[in-house]
Each structure stands twice: as structure tokens, then as C-alpha cells.
Amino acid sequence: MPQPFPDAAHHHGDDGLRGRTVVLIGGGSGIGLRVAHRAAAAGARVVLGGRTPERLAAAAEQVGEAATWRTVDVTDRDSLAGFFAELDRVDHLFTTAASYRVGPMLKLSDEDAESPFASKFWGQYHAVRLAAPKMAADGSVVLMSGAAGARPPAPAPAYAACNAAIEGLGRGLALELAPVRVNVVSPGTVDGDLWARRPVEARDAAFEQYRRDTVLHRLGTEDEIAHAVLFLFANGFTTGSTLYPDGGYTLR
Ligand SMILES: NC(=O)c1ccc[n+]([C@@H]2O[C@H](COP(=O)([O-])OP(=O)(O)OC[C@H]3O[C@@H](n4cnc5c(N)ncnc54)[C@H](OP(=O)(O)O)[C@@H]3O)[C@@H](O)[C@H]2O)c1
């Protein structure tokens, strides 16, 4: 019997995630936790990683029985190796875990200036390296970048360069790891857990500037970024791409 669409058999309405293992380092809060909710709702098992057991346990309880968790520090190679040694398979990987300082070159200490690369760039690089041998051929990696890489809102050159480097890393890894797909998500400013922990004056100023400068004149939500990540997990023909859920921030 003819199918209404040639690929209708693939449209299960679960984004192909049913029974798959989705690893979310940083998934104890913020965008990673929203991805956990969406992936679990689509029938995936989710493994949450982060440094704080209480945060991870609370997040896993919220997500429900699809979720397990394990502590890991992405800046510590042995800790990352131990995390992946415990997993038998990885179908999709997304790492929001990062802890860094941003600011002008002439003001930051060398250690702070290097922190975005130490944590966000090399953390993701080594996570992918350790996950790669366990990845399903039809699986994918989504790397976390940030709109400041394309359009810095304030002087923070090492942080801007780090995000741009992550987009380059995505293109390089897409070639090396094929058929595993590798994509990058580069969100604009999101009203969520990350900014909620920052000082209120800095947050208000950044939010006001973002509302003014972005085409849609508002902040993003964690769930809007998670939706973009689920798309990149699911779309079998997208690799080496960077998606910008940023309300048009990089346009103007
Ligand atoms: N939110 C935004 O507006 C926005 C915009 C653009 C890009 N981003 C990028 O998104 C990422 C942050 O995600 P988010 O916004 O969802 O923030 P978040 O809620 O702060 O999530 C980060 C998670 O990573 C964990 N983590 C931090 N450092 C870690 C480390 N060294 N090892 C393991 N886990 C670590 C944190 O938990 P523990 O502290 O308990 O370990 C936390 O659960 C960053 O790369 C940021 O640059 C965010």
C-alpha cells in the first residue's frame, strides 16, 4: 500500500528518541534540564552529569524514572573518563557544563581569561573524545556555543573567541566523526538558571541591552533552546551546522 509520504515510516512523533540514551552533562539545571524533560517525554533514557549531587538528584527526580545521574567535573580529565567508563552507550550528547569568567583582556587575570577555553571549549572537546567510541552510528553531538561569539555585547574577547572556536570545532568534528552528526547551538540570552545566579544589577543591565538589541525585543526561554537541541538530535541530514536560537540578535 502506498505511503502518503516516502518516509512516513520514520515519523513516529517521538523524534526517534524512544529507547535511546541521551547524555546531558550540565543537565542538572537550565537548558540541559529542559532538554532532559523533552528527551524523556520522547521516550529516551537520560543521564545527567554535573558537580553537585543534590542538584542532580533533584533534577532526576523532576524528570522521572527515565533519568539517572552521576557526578562529573568537565575540567578534570580523569573525572570525565570515569563518567563515560560507566556508560555502555551514548546516542546523543549535549554538554552545557561550563564555569568561566568573562571580561576585557586588559582587566582579567590570565587564569580567568583562559577559563572559557579551559572549561567550555576543552570540557566539550574531551567529553566528545571520550563519548565517541560509545556513540551509535546514527547518533549525534550538539555542542554549546553562544551568540557572544558572533556578536560580542561587551568587551570579553576570550569568551567571544571561545564560542567562535566551538563553532569551528563542530565543523571539524562533523567531518571526523561521520556518520555520527555533530552540530552546534548558539543561543542568545536566556532568562533562566544561569542568569538567575548572577548579581541582579549585572543581570538587569544585560537583559535590558539584549531586549533592545535583538530583533524580537525579548529574551529567550530555556525551553526554546532545548527545542532547537532536540531538532539537531533528530534531523538526520543536518551536520556541521550552527543553529542560532537568538531572536535575531546576530542580525542587528
Ligand atoms: N543561559 C544563557 O543565557 C546562555 C546563552 C548562551 C550560551 N549559554 C551557554 O550555556 C551553558 C550554560 O548552560 P545554562 O544556561 O543551562 O546554565 P546552567 O543552568 O548554569 O547550567 C550549567 C550546568 O553545568 C554544571 N557545571 C558547571 N560547571 C561544571 C563543570 N566544571 N563540570 C560539570 N558540570 C558543571 C552546573 O552544575 P554544577 O555547578 O552543580 O556542576 C549546571 O548544572 C554555558 O556554556 C553558557 O555559555 C547560556
CSV table of C-alpha atoms and ligand atoms in Angstrom, one decimal:
chain,number,residue,atom,x,y,z
A,1,MET,CA,0.0,0.0,0.0
A,2,PRO,CA,1.5,3.4,-1.0
A,3,GLN,CA,2.6,5.6,1.9
A,4,PRO,CA,1.3,9.2,1.9
A,5,PHE,CA,5.0,10.3,2.2
A,6,PRO,CA,8.0,8.3,1.1
A,7,ASP,CA,9.5,8.5,4.7
A,8,ALA,CA,6.2,8.2,6.6
A,9,ALA,CA,7.5,5.1,8.4
A,10,HIS,CA,10.1,7.3,10.2
A,11,HIS,CA,7.5,9.7,11.6
A,12,HIS,CA,6.9,8.2,15.0
A,13,GLY,CA,6.2,11.6,16.7
A,14,ASP,CA,9.0,10.8,19.2
A,15,ASP,CA,11.9,12.3,17.2
A,16,GLY,CA,13.5,8.9,17.0
A,17,LEU,CA,14.5,9.1,20.6
A,18,ARG,CA,12.4,6.2,22.0
A,19,GLY,CA,14.7,3.8,23.9
A,20,ARG,CA,17.8,5.9,23.1
A,21,THR,CA,20.4,7.1,25.6
A,22,VAL,CA,20.8,10.9,25.8
A,23,VAL,CA,23.7,12.2,27.9
A,24,LEU,CA,23.4,15.7,29.3
A,25,ILE,CA,26.5,17.0,31.1
A,26,GLY,CA,25.2,20.1,32.9
A,27,GLY,CA,21.7,18.6,32.8
A,28,GLY,CA,21.1,19.3,36.5
A,29,SER,CA,19.8,22.8,35.7
A,30,GLY,CA,19.0,25.3,33.0
A,31,ILE,CA,18.9,24.4,29.3
A,32,GLY,CA,20.3,20.9,29.8
A,33,LEU,CA,17.5,20.1,32.2
A,34,ARG,CA,14.9,21.3,29.7
A,35,VAL,CA,16.5,19.0,27.1
A,36,ALA,CA,16.2,16.2,29.7
A,37,HIS,CA,12.5,16.8,30.1
A,38,ARG,CA,11.9,16.9,26.3
A,39,ALA,CA,14.0,13.8,25.6
A,40,ALA,CA,12.3,11.8,28.4
A,41,ALA,CA,8.9,12.8,27.1
A,42,ALA,CA,10.0,11.4,23.7
A,43,GLY,CA,10.9,8.1,25.3
A,44,ALA,CA,14.7,8.4,25.8
A,45,ARG,CA,16.7,7.4,28.8
A,46,VAL,CA,18.6,10.5,30.1
A,47,VAL,CA,21.9,10.5,32.0
A,48,LEU,CA,22.5,13.8,33.8
A,49,GLY,CA,26.1,14.9,34.8
A,50,GLY,CA,27.3,17.8,36.9
A,51,ARG,CA,29.4,18.5,40.0
A,52,THR,CA,26.7,18.8,42.7
A,53,PRO,CA,24.9,15.6,43.8
A,54,GLU,CA,22.0,17.4,45.4
A,55,ARG,CA,21.3,19.4,42.2
A,56,LEU,CA,21.5,16.2,40.0
A,57,ALA,CA,19.3,14.2,42.4
A,58,ALA,CA,16.6,16.9,42.4
A,59,ALA,CA,16.7,17.2,38.6
A,60,ALA,CA,16.5,13.5,38.1
A,61,GLU,CA,13.5,13.3,40.4
A,62,GLN,CA,11.8,16.0,38.4
A,63,VAL,CA,12.4,14.2,35.1
A,64,GLY,CA,11.2,10.9,36.5
A,65,GLU,CA,12.2,7.3,36.0
A,66,ALA,CA,13.9,7.9,32.6
A,67,ALA,CA,16.7,9.8,34.4
A,68,THR,CA,19.8,8.7,36.1
A,69,TRP,CA,22.7,10.9,37.3
A,70,ARG,CA,26.4,10.8,38.0
A,71,THR,CA,28.8,13.5,39.2
A,72,VAL,CA,31.5,14.7,36.9
A,73,ASP,CA,33.7,17.8,36.5
A,74,VAL,CA,34.4,18.6,32.8
A,75,THR,CA,37.6,20.4,33.7
A,76,ASP,CA,39.1,17.1,35.2
A,77,ARG,CA,40.1,14.5,32.5
A,78,ASP,CA,40.0,11.6,35.0
A,79,SER,CA,36.6,12.6,36.2
A,80,LEU,CA,35.3,12.8,32.6
A,81,ALA,CA,36.9,9.4,31.8
A,82,GLY,CA,35.3,7.8,34.8
A,83,PHE,CA,31.9,9.3,33.8
A,84,PHE,CA,32.0,7.8,30.3
A,85,ALA,CA,33.5,4.5,31.5
A,86,GLU,CA,30.3,3.8,33.4
A,87,LEU,CA,28.1,4.2,30.3
A,88,ASP,CA,27.6,1.3,27.8
A,89,ARG,CA,26.2,3.5,25.0
A,90,VAL,CA,25.7,7.1,24.0
A,91,ASP,CA,23.2,8.0,21.3
A,92,HIS,CA,23.1,11.8,21.8
A,93,LEU,CA,25.4,14.1,23.8
A,94,PHE,CA,24.9,17.7,24.8
A,95,THR,CA,27.2,19.4,27.3
A,96,THR,CA,26.1,22.7,28.9
A,97,ALA,CA,28.5,22.3,31.8
A,98,ALA,CA,31.0,25.2,32.0
A,99,SER,CA,32.2,27.6,34.6
A,100,TYR,CA,34.2,30.6,33.4
A,101,ARG,CA,34.8,34.3,33.9
A,102,VAL,CA,34.3,36.9,31.2
A,103,GLY,CA,35.7,40.4,30.8
A,104,PRO,CA,38.1,42.7,29.0
A,105,MET,CA,41.6,41.4,28.1
A,106,LEU,CA,43.3,44.2,30.0
A,107,LYS,CA,41.3,43.6,33.2
A,108,LEU,CA,41.2,39.8,33.6
A,109,SER,CA,43.9,37.7,35.3
A,110,ASP,CA,45.4,35.1,32.9
A,111,GLU,CA,43.6,32.3,34.7
A,112,ASP,CA,40.2,34.0,34.3
A,113,ALA,CA,41.0,34.9,30.7
A,114,GLU,CA,41.8,31.3,29.9
A,115,SER,CA,38.8,29.9,31.8
A,116,PRO,CA,36.2,29.8,28.9
A,117,PHE,CA,38.6,27.7,26.9
A,118,ALA,CA,39.7,25.6,29.9
A,119,SER,CA,36.1,24.8,30.8
A,120,LYS,CA,33.7,25.4,27.9
A,121,PHE,CA,36.0,24.5,24.9
A,122,TRP,CA,38.2,21.8,26.3
A,123,GLY,CA,35.5,20.4,28.5
A,124,GLN,CA,33.3,19.8,25.5
A,125,TYR,CA,36.2,18.6,23.3
A,126,HIS,CA,37.2,15.9,25.9
A,127,ALA,CA,33.6,14.9,26.5
A,128,VAL,CA,33.1,14.2,22.8
A,129,ARG,CA,36.5,12.4,22.6
A,130,LEU,CA,35.5,10.1,25.5
A,131,ALA,CA,32.0,9.6,24.2
A,132,ALA,CA,33.0,8.9,20.6
A,133,PRO,CA,33.8,5.2,20.9
A,134,LYS,CA,30.4,4.5,22.5
A,135,MET,CA,28.4,6.5,20.0
A,136,ALA,CA,25.7,5.0,17.8
A,137,ALA,CA,26.3,5.5,14.1
A,138,ASP,CA,23.0,7.3,13.8
A,139,GLY,CA,23.6,9.3,17.0
A,140,SER,CA,24.7,12.9,17.3
A,141,VAL,CA,26.6,15.5,19.3
A,142,VAL,CA,25.3,19.0,20.0
A,143,LEU,CA,27.9,21.5,21.1
A,144,MET,CA,27.0,24.5,23.2
A,145,SER,CA,28.3,27.9,21.9
A,146,GLY,CA,26.7,31.3,22.5
A,147,ALA,CA,25.6,34.4,20.5
A,148,ALA,CA,28.5,36.4,22.0
A,149,GLY,CA,30.8,34.5,19.6
A,150,ALA,CA,29.1,36.1,16.6
A,151,ARG,CA,28.3,39.5,18.2
A,152,PRO,CA,30.0,40.4,21.5
A,153,PRO,CA,27.7,42.5,23.6
A,154,ALA,CA,30.6,43.9,25.6
A,155,PRO,CA,34.4,43.5,25.7
A,156,ALA,CA,35.1,39.9,26.6
A,157,PRO,CA,37.4,38.8,23.7
A,158,ALA,CA,38.5,35.4,25.1
A,159,TYR,CA,34.9,34.4,25.7
A,160,ALA,CA,33.8,35.6,22.2
A,161,ALA,CA,36.7,33.6,20.7
A,162,CYS,CA,35.8,30.5,22.7
A,163,ASN,CA,32.3,30.5,21.3
A,164,ALA,CA,33.6,31.0,17.7
A,165,ALA,CA,36.1,28.2,18.3
A,166,ILE,CA,33.4,25.9,19.4
A,167,GLU,CA,31.5,26.5,16.1
A,168,GLY,CA,34.8,25.6,14.3
A,169,LEU,CA,35.2,22.5,16.4
A,170,GLY,CA,31.7,21.4,15.4
A,171,ARG,CA,32.6,21.7,11.7
A,172,GLY,CA,35.9,19.8,12.3
A,173,LEU,CA,34.2,17.0,14.3
A,174,ALA,CA,31.4,16.6,11.8
A,175,LEU,CA,34.0,15.5,9.3
A,176,GLU,CA,35.9,13.3,11.6
A,177,LEU,CA,33.0,11.5,13.4
A,178,ALA,CA,30.7,11.0,10.4
A,179,PRO,CA,28.3,9.2,10.2
A,180,VAL,CA,27.8,10.5,13.7
A,181,ARG,CA,26.4,14.0,13.2
A,182,VAL,CA,27.9,17.0,15.1
A,183,ASN,CA,26.1,20.3,15.3
A,184,VAL,CA,26.3,23.5,17.4
A,185,VAL,CA,23.6,25.5,19.1
A,186,SER,CA,24.4,29.2,19.7
A,187,PRO,CA,21.7,30.7,21.9
A,188,GLY,CA,21.1,34.3,22.6
A,189,THR,CA,20.5,35.5,26.2
A,190,VAL,CA,18.0,33.3,28.1
A,191,ASP,CA,16.0,34.2,31.2
A,192,GLY,CA,16.9,31.1,33.2
A,193,ASP,CA,19.0,29.4,35.8
A,194,LEU,CA,22.4,30.8,34.6
A,195,TRP,CA,21.4,34.5,34.8
A,196,ALA,CA,19.3,33.9,38.0
A,197,ARG,CA,22.6,33.1,39.8
A,198,ARG,CA,24.4,36.3,38.7
A,199,PRO,CA,24.2,39.7,40.5
A,200,VAL,CA,20.9,41.4,40.0
A,201,GLU,CA,22.4,44.7,38.6
A,202,ALA,CA,24.5,42.9,36.0
A,203,ARG,CA,21.5,40.8,35.1
A,204,ASP,CA,19.2,43.7,34.7
A,205,ALA,CA,21.7,45.6,32.5
A,206,ALA,CA,22.4,42.6,30.3
A,207,PHE,CA,18.7,41.8,29.9
A,208,GLU,CA,17.8,45.4,29.0
A,209,GLN,CA,20.6,45.6,26.5
A,210,TYR,CA,19.5,42.3,24.9
A,211,ARG,CA,15.8,43.3,24.7
A,212,ARG,CA,16.9,46.5,23.0
A,213,ASP,CA,19.4,44.9,20.6
A,214,THR,CA,17.6,41.7,19.5
A,215,VAL,CA,15.1,41.7,16.6
A,216,LEU,CA,12.3,40.2,18.6
A,217,HIS,CA,12.9,42.5,21.6
A,218,ARG,CA,12.8,39.8,24.2
A,219,LEU,CA,14.9,37.2,26.0
A,220,GLY,CA,14.8,33.5,25.1
A,221,THR,CA,13.5,30.7,27.3
A,222,GLU,CA,15.4,27.6,28.3
A,223,ASP,CA,12.7,25.5,26.6
A,224,GLU,CA,13.1,27.4,23.3
A,225,ILE,CA,16.8,26.5,23.3
A,226,ALA,CA,16.0,22.9,24.3
A,227,HIS,CA,13.6,22.7,21.3
A,228,ALA,CA,16.4,23.6,19.0
A,229,VAL,CA,18.7,21.0,20.5
A,230,LEU,CA,16.0,18.3,20.0
A,231,PHE,CA,15.8,19.3,16.4
A,232,LEU,CA,19.5,18.8,16.0
A,233,PHE,CA,19.3,15.4,17.7
A,234,ALA,CA,16.5,14.4,15.3
A,235,ASN,CA,17.3,15.7,11.9
A,236,GLY,CA,19.3,13.0,10.1
A,237,PHE,CA,20.6,15.3,7.3
A,238,THR,CA,22.0,18.1,9.5
A,239,THR,CA,25.7,18.0,10.4
A,240,GLY,CA,28.4,20.7,10.8
A,241,SER,CA,25.7,23.3,11.3
A,242,THR,CA,25.3,26.0,13.8
A,243,LEU,CA,21.7,27.0,14.8
A,244,TYR,CA,21.1,30.4,16.3
A,245,PRO,CA,18.0,30.5,18.5
A,246,ASP,CA,18.7,34.1,19.5
A,247,GLY,CA,15.6,36.2,18.5
A,248,GLY,CA,17.6,37.7,15.6
A,249,TYR,CA,20.3,39.1,17.9
A,250,THR,CA,23.1,38.4,15.4
A,251,LEU,CA,21.3,40.3,12.6
A,252,ARG,CA,21.5,43.8,14.0
B,1,LIG,N1,21.7,30.9,29.7
B,1,LIG,C1,22.1,31.7,28.7
B,1,LIG,O1,21.7,32.9,28.6
B,1,LIG,C2,23.2,31.3,27.7
B,1,LIG,C3,23.3,31.9,26.5
B,1,LIG,C4,24.3,31.5,25.6
B,1,LIG,C5,25.1,30.4,25.9
B,1,LIG,N2,25.0,29.8,27.1
B,1,LIG,C6,25.8,28.7,27.5
B,1,LIG,O2,25.1,27.6,28.1
B,1,LIG,C7,25.9,27.0,29.0
B,1,LIG,C8,25.3,27.0,30.4
B,1,LIG,O3,24.0,26.4,30.4
B,1,LIG,P1,22.8,27.0,31.1
B,1,LIG,O4,22.5,28.3,30.6
B,1,LIG,O5,21.7,26.0,31.1
B,1,LIG,O6,23.4,27.3,32.6
B,1,LIG,P2,23.4,26.5,34.0
B,1,LIG,O7,22.0,26.3,34.5
B,1,LIG,O8,24.3,27.2,34.8
B,1,LIG,O9,23.9,25.0,33.6
B,1,LIG,C9,25.2,24.7,33.7
B,1,LIG,C10,25.3,23.3,34.4
B,1,LIG,O10,26.6,22.8,34.3
B,1,LIG,C11,27.1,22.4,35.6
B,1,LIG,N3,28.5,22.6,35.6
B,1,LIG,C12,29.1,23.9,35.7
B,1,LIG,N4,30.5,23.7,35.6
B,1,LIG,C13,30.7,22.4,35.6
B,1,LIG,C14,31.8,21.6,35.5
B,1,LIG,N5,33.1,22.1,35.5
B,1,LIG,N6,31.7,20.2,35.4
B,1,LIG,C15,30.5,19.6,35.4
B,1,LIG,N7,29.3,20.3,35.4
B,1,LIG,C16,29.4,21.7,35.5
B,1,LIG,C17,26.3,23.2,36.6
B,1,LIG,O11,26.1,22.4,37.8
B,1,LIG,P3,27.2,22.3,39.0
B,1,LIG,O12,27.6,23.7,39.3
B,1,LIG,O13,26.4,21.7,40.1
B,1,LIG,O14,28.3,21.5,38.5
B,1,LIG,C18,25.0,23.4,35.9
B,1,LIG,O15,24.0,22.4,36.2
B,1,LIG,C19,27.3,27.7,29.0
B,1,LIG,O16,28.2,27.1,28.1
B,1,LIG,C20,26.9,29.1,28.5
B,1,LIG,O17,28.0,29.8,27.9
B,1,LIG,C21,24.0,30.2,28.0
